Tab-separated table of C-alpha atoms in Angstrom:
chain	number	residue	atom	x	y	z
A	197	VAL	CA	0.000	0.000	0.000
A	198	ASP	CA	1.494	3.300	-1.015
A	199	ALA	CA	0.941	6.695	0.571
A	200	ASP	CA	-1.901	7.617	-1.794
A	201	ASP	CA	-3.825	4.477	-0.903
A	202	SER	CA	-3.213	5.040	2.790
A	203	LEU	CA	-4.631	8.542	2.645
A	204	LEU	CA	-7.700	7.383	0.724
A	205	TYR	CA	-8.221	4.568	3.220
A	206	ALA	CA	-7.928	6.955	6.171
A	207	THR	CA	-10.350	9.390	4.570
A	208	ALA	CA	-12.898	6.639	3.931
A	209	ARG	CA	-12.538	5.394	7.501
A	210	PHE	CA	-13.016	8.907	8.898
A	211	ASN	CA	-16.044	9.513	6.684
A	212	ALA	CA	-17.586	6.246	7.893
A	213	TRP	CA	-17.073	7.511	11.452
A	214	ILE	CA	-18.759	10.814	10.575
A	215	ILE	CA	-21.732	8.882	9.207
A	216	ALA	CA	-21.898	6.571	12.222
A	217	ALA	CA	-21.779	9.524	14.617
A	218	SER	CA	-24.884	11.003	12.994
A	219	PHE	CA	-27.052	7.987	13.905
A	220	THR	CA	-28.267	6.585	17.203
A	221	ASN	CA	-28.125	2.912	16.220
A	222	PRO	CA	-26.667	0.636	13.530
A	223	GLU	CA	-30.055	-0.163	12.006
A	224	GLU	CA	-30.632	3.496	11.104
A	225	MET	CA	-27.117	3.710	9.734
A	226	LYS	CA	-27.548	0.609	7.578
A	227	ALA	CA	-30.908	1.862	6.273
A	228	ASP	CA	-29.291	5.120	5.093
A	229	LYS	CA	-26.194	3.535	3.537
A	230	ALA	CA	-27.053	4.372	-0.079
A	231	ASN	CA	-27.833	8.013	0.744
A	232	ALA	CA	-24.690	8.464	2.827
A	233	ILE	CA	-22.421	6.950	0.191
A	234	ALA	CA	-24.083	8.997	-2.553
A	235	TYR	CA	-23.606	12.188	-0.547
A	236	PHE	CA	-19.887	11.620	0.065
A	237	THR	CA	-19.274	10.343	-3.470
A	238	ASP	CA	-20.990	13.338	-5.062
A	239	ALA	CA	-19.267	15.822	-2.754
A	240	TYR	CA	-15.840	14.275	-3.406
A	241	LYS	CA	-16.412	14.240	-7.174
A	242	LYS	CA	-17.292	17.946	-7.174
A	243	MET	CA	-14.246	18.826	-5.065
A	244	LEU	CA	-11.902	16.697	-7.165
A	245	GLU	CA	-13.193	18.233	-10.397
A	246	GLU	CA	-12.728	21.750	-8.983
A	247	HIS	CA	-9.176	21.061	-7.830
A	248	PHE	CA	-8.300	19.181	-11.018
A	249	ASP	CA	-9.345	22.192	-13.106
A	250	ASP	CA	-7.391	24.522	-10.807
A	251	TYR	CA	-4.236	22.429	-11.163
A	252	ALA	CA	-4.665	22.189	-14.924
A	253	GLU	CA	-4.955	25.982	-15.145
A	254	ASN	CA	-2.023	26.662	-12.801
A	255	TYR	CA	0.108	23.588	-13.481
A	256	ASP	CA	3.486	25.274	-13.897
A	257	GLN	CA	3.063	27.412	-10.784
A	258	TYR	CA	1.773	24.613	-8.534
A	259	MET	CA	4.320	22.072	-9.749
A	260	GLY	CA	7.241	24.484	-9.357
A	261	ARG	CA	7.951	24.677	-13.065
A	262	GLU	CA	7.622	28.403	-13.492
A	263	SER	CA	10.609	30.231	-14.822
């Protein structure tokens, strides 16, 4: 497992904790699984697209390749 995978794993684990903390019992949590996963997946996709576009527009500056 490389560093990228470790960070993704940690983020997923933390997000599962956030979801669990919002419920009072595991049955409620299990019943809302699809909604919770959709929420985090959609939010992550939007953030990744925003940051991807930002890096593409400012690639040389962010990657230290400006002269």
